Coordinates of N, CA and C in Angstrom, one line a residue:
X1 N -8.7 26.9 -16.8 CA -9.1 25.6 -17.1 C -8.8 24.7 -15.8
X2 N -9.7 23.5 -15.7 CA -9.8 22.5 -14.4 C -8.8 21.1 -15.1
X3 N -8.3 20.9 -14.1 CA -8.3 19.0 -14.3 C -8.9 18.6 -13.2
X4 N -9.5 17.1 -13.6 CA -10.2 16.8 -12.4 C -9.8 15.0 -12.3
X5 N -9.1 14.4 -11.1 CA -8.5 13.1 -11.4 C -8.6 12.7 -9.8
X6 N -8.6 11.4 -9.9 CA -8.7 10.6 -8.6 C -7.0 10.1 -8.7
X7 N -6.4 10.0 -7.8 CA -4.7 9.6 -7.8 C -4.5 8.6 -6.6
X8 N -3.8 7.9 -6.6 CA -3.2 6.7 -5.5 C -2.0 7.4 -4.3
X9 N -1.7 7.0 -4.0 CA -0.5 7.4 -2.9 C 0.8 7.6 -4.1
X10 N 1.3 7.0 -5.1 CA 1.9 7.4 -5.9 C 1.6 8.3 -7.4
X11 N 0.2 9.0 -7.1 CA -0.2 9.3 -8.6 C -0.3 8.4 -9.3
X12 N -1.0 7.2 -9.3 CA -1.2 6.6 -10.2 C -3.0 7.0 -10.8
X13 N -3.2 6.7 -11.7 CA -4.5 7.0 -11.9 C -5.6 5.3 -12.9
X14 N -5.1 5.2 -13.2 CA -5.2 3.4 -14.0 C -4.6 2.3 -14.2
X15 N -5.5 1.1 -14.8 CA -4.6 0.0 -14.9 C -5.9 -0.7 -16.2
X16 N -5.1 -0.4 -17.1 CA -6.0 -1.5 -18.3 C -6.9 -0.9 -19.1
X17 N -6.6 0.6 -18.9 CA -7.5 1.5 -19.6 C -9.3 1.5 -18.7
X18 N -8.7 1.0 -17.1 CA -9.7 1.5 -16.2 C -9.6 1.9 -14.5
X19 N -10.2 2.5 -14.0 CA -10.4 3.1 -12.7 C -9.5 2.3 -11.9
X20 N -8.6 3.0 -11.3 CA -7.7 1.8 -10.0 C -9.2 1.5 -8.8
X21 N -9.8 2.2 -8.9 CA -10.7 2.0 -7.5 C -12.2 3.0 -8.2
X22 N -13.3 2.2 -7.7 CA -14.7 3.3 -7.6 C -15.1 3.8 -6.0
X23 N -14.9 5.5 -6.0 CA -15.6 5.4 -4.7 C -16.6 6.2 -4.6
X24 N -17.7 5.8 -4.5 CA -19.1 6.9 -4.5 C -19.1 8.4 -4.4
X25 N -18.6 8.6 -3.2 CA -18.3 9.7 -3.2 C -17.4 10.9 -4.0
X26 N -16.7 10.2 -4.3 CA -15.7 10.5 -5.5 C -16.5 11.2 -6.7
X27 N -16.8 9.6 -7.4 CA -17.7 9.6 -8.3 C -18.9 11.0 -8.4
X28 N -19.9 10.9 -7.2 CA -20.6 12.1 -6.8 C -20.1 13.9 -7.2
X29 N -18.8 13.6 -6.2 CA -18.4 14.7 -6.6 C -17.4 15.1 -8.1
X30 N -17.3 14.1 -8.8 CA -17.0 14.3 -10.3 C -18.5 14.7 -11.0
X31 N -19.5 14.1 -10.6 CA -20.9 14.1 -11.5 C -21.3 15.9 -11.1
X32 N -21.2 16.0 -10.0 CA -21.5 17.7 -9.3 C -20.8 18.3 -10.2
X33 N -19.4 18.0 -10.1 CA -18.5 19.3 -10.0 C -18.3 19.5 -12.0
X34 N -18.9 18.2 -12.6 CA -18.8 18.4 -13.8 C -19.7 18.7 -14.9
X35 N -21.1 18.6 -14.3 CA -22.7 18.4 -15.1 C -22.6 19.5 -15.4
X36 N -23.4 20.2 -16.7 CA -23.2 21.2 -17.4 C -22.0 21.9 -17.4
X37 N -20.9 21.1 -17.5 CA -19.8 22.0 -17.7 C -19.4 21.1 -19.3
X38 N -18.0 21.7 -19.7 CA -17.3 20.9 -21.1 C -16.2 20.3 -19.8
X39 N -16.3 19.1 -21.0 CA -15.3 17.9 -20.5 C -14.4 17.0 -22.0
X40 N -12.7 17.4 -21.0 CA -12.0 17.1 -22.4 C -11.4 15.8 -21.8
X41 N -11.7 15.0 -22.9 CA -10.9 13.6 -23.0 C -9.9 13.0 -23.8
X42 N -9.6 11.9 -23.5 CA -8.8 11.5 -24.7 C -10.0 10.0 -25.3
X43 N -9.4 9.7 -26.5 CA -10.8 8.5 -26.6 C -10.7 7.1 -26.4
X44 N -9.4 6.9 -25.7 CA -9.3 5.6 -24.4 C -10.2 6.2 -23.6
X45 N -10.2 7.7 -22.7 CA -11.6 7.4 -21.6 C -12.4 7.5 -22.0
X46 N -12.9 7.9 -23.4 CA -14.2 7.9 -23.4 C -14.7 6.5 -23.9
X47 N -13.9 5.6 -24.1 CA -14.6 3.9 -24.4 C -14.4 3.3 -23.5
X48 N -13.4 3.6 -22.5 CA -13.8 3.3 -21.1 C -15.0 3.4 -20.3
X49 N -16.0 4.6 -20.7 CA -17.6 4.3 -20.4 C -18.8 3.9 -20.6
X50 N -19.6 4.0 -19.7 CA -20.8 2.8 -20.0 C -21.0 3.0 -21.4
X51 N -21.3 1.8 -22.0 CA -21.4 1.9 -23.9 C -20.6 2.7 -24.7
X52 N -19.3 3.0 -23.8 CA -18.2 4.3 -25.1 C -19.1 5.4 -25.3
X53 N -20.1 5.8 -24.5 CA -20.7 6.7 -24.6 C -20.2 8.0 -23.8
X54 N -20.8 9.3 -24.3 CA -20.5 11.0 -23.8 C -20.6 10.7 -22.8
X55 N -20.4 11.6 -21.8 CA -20.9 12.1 -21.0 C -22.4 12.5 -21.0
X56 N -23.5 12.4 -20.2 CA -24.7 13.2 -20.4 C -24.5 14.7 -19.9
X57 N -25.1 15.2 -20.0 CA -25.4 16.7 -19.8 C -24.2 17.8 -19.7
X58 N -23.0 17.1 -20.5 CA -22.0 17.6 -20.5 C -21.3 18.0 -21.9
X59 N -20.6 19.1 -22.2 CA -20.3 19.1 -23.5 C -18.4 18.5 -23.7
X60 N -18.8 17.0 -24.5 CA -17.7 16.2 -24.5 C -17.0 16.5 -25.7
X61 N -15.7 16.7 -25.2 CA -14.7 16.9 -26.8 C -13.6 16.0 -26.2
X62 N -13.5 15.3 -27.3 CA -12.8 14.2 -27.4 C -11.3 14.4 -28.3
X63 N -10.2 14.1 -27.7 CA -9.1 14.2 -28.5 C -8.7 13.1 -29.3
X64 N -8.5 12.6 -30.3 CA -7.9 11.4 -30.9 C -7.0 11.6 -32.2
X65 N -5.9 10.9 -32.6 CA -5.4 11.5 -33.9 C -5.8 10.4 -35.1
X66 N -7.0 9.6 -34.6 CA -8.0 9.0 -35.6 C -8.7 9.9 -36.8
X67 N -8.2 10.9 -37.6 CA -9.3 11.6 -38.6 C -10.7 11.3 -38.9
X68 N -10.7 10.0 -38.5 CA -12.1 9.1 -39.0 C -13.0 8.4 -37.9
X69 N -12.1 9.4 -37.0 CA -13.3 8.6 -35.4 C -14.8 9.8 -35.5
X70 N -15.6 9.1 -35.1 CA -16.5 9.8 -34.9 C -17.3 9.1 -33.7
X71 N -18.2 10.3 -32.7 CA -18.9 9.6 -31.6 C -20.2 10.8 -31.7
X72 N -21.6 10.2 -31.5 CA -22.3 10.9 -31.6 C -22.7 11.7 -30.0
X73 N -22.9 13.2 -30.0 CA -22.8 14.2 -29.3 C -21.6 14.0 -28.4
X74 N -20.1 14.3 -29.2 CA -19.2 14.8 -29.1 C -18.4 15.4 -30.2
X75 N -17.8 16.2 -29.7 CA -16.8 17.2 -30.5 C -15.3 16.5 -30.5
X76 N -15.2 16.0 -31.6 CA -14.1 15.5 -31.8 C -13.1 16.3 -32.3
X77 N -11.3 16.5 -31.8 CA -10.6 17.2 -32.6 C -8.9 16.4 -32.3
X78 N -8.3 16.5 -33.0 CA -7.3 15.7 -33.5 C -5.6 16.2 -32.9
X79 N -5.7 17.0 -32.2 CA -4.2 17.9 -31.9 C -4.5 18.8 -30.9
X80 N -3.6 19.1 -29.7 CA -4.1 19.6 -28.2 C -4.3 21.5 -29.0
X81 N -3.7 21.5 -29.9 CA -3.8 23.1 -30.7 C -5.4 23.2 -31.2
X82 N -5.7 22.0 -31.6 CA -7.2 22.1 -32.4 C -7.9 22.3 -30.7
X83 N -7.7 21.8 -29.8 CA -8.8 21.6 -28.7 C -8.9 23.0 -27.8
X84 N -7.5 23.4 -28.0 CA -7.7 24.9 -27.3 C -8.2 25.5 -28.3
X85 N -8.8 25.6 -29.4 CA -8.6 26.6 -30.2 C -10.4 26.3 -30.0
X86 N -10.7 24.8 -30.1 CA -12.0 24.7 -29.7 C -12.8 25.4 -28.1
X87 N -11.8 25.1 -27.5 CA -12.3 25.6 -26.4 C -11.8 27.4 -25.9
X88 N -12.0 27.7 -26.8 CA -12.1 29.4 -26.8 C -13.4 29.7 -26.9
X89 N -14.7 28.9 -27.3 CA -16.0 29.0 -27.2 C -16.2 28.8 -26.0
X90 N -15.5 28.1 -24.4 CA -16.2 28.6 -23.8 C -15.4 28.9 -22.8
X91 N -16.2 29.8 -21.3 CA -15.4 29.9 -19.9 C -14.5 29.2 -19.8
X92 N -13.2 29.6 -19.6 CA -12.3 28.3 -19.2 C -12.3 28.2 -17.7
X93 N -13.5 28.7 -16.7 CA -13.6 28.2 -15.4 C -14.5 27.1 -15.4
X94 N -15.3 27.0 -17.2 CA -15.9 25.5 -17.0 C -15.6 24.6 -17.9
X95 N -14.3 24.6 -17.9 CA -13.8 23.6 -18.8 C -13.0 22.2 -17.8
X96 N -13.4 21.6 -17.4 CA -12.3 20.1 -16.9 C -11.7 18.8 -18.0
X97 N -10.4 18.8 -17.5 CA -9.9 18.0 -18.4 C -9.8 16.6 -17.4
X98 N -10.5 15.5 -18.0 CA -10.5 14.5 -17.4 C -9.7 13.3 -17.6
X99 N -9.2 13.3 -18.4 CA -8.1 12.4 -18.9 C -7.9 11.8 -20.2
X100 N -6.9 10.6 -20.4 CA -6.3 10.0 -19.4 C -5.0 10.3 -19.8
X101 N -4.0 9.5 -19.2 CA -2.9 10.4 -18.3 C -1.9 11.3 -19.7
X102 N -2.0 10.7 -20.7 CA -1.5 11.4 -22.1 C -2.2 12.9 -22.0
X103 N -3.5 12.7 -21.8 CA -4.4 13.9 -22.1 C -3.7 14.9 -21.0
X104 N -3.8 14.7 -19.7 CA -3.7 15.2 -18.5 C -2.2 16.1 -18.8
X105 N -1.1 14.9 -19.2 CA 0.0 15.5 -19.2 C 0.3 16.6 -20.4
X106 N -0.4 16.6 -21.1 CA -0.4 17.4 -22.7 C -1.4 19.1 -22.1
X107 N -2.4 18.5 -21.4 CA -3.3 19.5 -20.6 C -2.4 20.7 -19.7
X108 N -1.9 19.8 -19.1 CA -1.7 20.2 -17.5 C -1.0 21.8 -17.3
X109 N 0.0 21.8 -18.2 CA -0.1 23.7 -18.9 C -1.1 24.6 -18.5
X110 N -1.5 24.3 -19.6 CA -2.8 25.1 -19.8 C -3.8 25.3 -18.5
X111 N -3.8 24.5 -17.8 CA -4.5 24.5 -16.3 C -4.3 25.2 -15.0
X112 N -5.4 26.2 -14.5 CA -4.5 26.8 -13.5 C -5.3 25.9 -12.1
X113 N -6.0 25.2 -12.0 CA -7.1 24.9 -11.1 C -6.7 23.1 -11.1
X114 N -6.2 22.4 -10.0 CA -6.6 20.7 -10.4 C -7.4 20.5 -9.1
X115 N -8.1 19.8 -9.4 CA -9.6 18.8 -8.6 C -9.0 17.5 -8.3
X116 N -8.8 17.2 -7.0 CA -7.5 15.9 -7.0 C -8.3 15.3 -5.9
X117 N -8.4 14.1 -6.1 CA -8.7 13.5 -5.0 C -7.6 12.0 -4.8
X118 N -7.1 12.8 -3.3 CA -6.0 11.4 -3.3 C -6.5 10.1 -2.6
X119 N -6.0 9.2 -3.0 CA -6.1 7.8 -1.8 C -4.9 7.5 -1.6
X120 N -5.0 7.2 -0.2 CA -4.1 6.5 0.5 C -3.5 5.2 0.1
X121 N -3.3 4.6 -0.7 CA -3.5 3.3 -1.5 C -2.5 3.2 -2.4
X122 N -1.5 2.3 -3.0 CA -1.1 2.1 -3.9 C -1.1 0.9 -4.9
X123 N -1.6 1.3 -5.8 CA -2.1 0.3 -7.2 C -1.2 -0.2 -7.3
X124 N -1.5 -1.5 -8.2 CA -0.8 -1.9 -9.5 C -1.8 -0.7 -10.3
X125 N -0.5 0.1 -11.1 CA -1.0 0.2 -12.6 C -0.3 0.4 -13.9
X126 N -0.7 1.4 -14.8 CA 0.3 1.4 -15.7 C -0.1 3.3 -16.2
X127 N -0.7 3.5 -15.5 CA -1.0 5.0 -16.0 C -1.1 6.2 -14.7
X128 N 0.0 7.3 -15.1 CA -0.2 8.0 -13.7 C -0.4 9.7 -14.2
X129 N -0.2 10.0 -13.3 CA -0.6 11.7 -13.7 C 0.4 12.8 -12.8
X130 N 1.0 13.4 -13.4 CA 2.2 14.3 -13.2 C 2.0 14.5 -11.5
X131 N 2.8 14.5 -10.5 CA 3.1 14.6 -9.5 C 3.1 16.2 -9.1
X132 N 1.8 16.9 -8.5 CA 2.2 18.1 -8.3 C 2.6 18.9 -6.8
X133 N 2.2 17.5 -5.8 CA 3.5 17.5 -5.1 C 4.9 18.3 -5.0
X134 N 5.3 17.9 -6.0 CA 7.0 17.7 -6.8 C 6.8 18.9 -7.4
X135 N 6.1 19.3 -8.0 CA 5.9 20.5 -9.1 C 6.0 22.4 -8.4
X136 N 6.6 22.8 -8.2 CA 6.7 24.1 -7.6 C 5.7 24.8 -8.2
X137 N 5.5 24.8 -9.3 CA 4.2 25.9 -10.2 C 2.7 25.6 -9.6
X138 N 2.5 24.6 -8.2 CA 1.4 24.1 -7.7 C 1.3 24.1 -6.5
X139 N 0.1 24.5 -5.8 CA 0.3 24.8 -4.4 C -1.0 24.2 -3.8
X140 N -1.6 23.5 -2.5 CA -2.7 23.2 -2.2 C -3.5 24.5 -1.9
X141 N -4.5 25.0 -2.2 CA -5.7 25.8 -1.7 C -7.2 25.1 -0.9
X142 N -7.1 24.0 -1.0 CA -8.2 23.6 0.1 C -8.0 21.9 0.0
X143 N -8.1 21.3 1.1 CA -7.7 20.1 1.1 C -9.0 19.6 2.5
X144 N -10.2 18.9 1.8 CA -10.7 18.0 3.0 C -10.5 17.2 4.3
X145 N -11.0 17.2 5.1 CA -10.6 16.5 5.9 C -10.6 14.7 5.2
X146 N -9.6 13.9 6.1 CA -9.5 12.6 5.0 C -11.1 11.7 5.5
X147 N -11.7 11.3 4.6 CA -12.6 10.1 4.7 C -12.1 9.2 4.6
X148 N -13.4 7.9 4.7 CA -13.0 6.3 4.3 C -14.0 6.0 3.6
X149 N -13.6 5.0 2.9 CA -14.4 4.3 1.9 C -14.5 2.5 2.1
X150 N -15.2 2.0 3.4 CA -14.4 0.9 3.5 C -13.3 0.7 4.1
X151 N -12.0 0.3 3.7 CA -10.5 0.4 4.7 C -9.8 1.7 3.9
X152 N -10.5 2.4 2.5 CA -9.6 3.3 2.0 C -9.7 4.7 2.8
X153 N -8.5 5.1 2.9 CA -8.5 6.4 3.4 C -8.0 7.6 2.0
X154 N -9.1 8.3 1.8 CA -9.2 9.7 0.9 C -9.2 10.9 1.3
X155 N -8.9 11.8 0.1 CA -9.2 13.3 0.6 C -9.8 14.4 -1.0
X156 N -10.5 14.9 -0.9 CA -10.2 15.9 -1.7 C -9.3 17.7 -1.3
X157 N -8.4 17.3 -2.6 CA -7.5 18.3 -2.6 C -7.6 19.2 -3.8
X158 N -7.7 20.8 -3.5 CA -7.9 21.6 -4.7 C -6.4 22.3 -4.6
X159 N -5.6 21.8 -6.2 CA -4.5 22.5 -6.2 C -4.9 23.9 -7.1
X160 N -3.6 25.2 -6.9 CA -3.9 26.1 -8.0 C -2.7 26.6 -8.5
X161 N -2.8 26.9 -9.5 CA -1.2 27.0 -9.9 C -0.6 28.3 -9.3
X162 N 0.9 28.7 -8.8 CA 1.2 30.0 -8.1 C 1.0 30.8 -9.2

C-alpha cells in the first residue's frame, strides 16, 4: 500500500481542515499518480473537497465512525479493520492512503511505499504526519531534484519501508 502527502519542513500537513499550501505541480502529480487507482480517506478530507465530493475516476473509501454517513460513489467503512478487510479486493500497489493525519497515522503500518512531497516552509498548523525522517523502518528510494513554486522550494521524495 501507498501514502501519498505533501509535508512542510516540519511535517506539517494542515491547518483548519485544509491544504497548508497549493502547488500545481504537486497537485498534477497527486491527480497522475492517483486516477484509476483506490483512494483511502478519512471524512474530514473528503468534505475538504470541491462540493465534499469523491474523487473522480477514483475508487474512494472513506473511513468515518459515523454509522449513518453516507456519500454517493464512495465506500464507506467505520474501523481501520473494516478498511483493510475492504481493501483485500484490490492490488495493494494501487491503493494510496491520502489522509488526514488521523488516517495517515492509523495507515502508516500497513504501508510499505510513501509519496512525500516536502517543502521547504514552515506553517502554522494543527495537523502533521508521522516524521519518517526519525523513523528507522523508512528509507529514501528516489528523491527529485528540489523545484520552486514562486519563493517555495520543493521536492518529491519516494520513501520505502526497509
Amino acid at each position: 500500500m501507498n501514502i501519498i502527502v505533501a509535508v512542510d519542513k516540519n511535517w506539517a500537513i494542515g491547518k483548519e481542515n485544509k491544504l497548508l499550501v497549493s502547488i500545481p505541480a504537486d497537485m498534477k502529480f497527486f491527480r497522475s499518480t492517483t486516477t484509476g487507482k483506490v483512494v483511502v480517506m478519512g471524512r474530514k478530507t473528503l468534505e475538504s473537497f470541491p462540493n465534499g465530493l469523491p474523487l473522480k475516476n477514483r475508487t474512494n473509501i472513506v473511513l468515518t465512525k459515523d454509522k449513518n454517513y453516507k456519500v454517493k460513489d464512495a465506500i464507506i467503512v467505520h474501523s481501520i479493520e473494516e478498511a483493510l478487510e475492504e481493501l483485500k479486493k484490490y492490488a495493494s500497489e494501487d491503493v494510496y492512503v491520502i489522509g488526514g493525519d488521523s488516517i495517515y497515522a492509523q495507515m502508516l503500518p500497513y504501508c510499505d511505499t510513501a509519496h512525500v512531497t516536502k517543502i521547504d516552509f514552515g506553517y502554522e498548523a494543527d495537523a502533521w504526519f508521522p516524521n519518517l525522517d526519525e523513523n528507522e523502518e523508512w528509507k529514501i528510494a528516489e528523491e527529485s531534484e528540489e523545484q520552486t513554486y514562486f519563493n517555495l522550494e520543493y521536492s518529491f521524495v519516494k520513501y520505502v519501508r526497509k
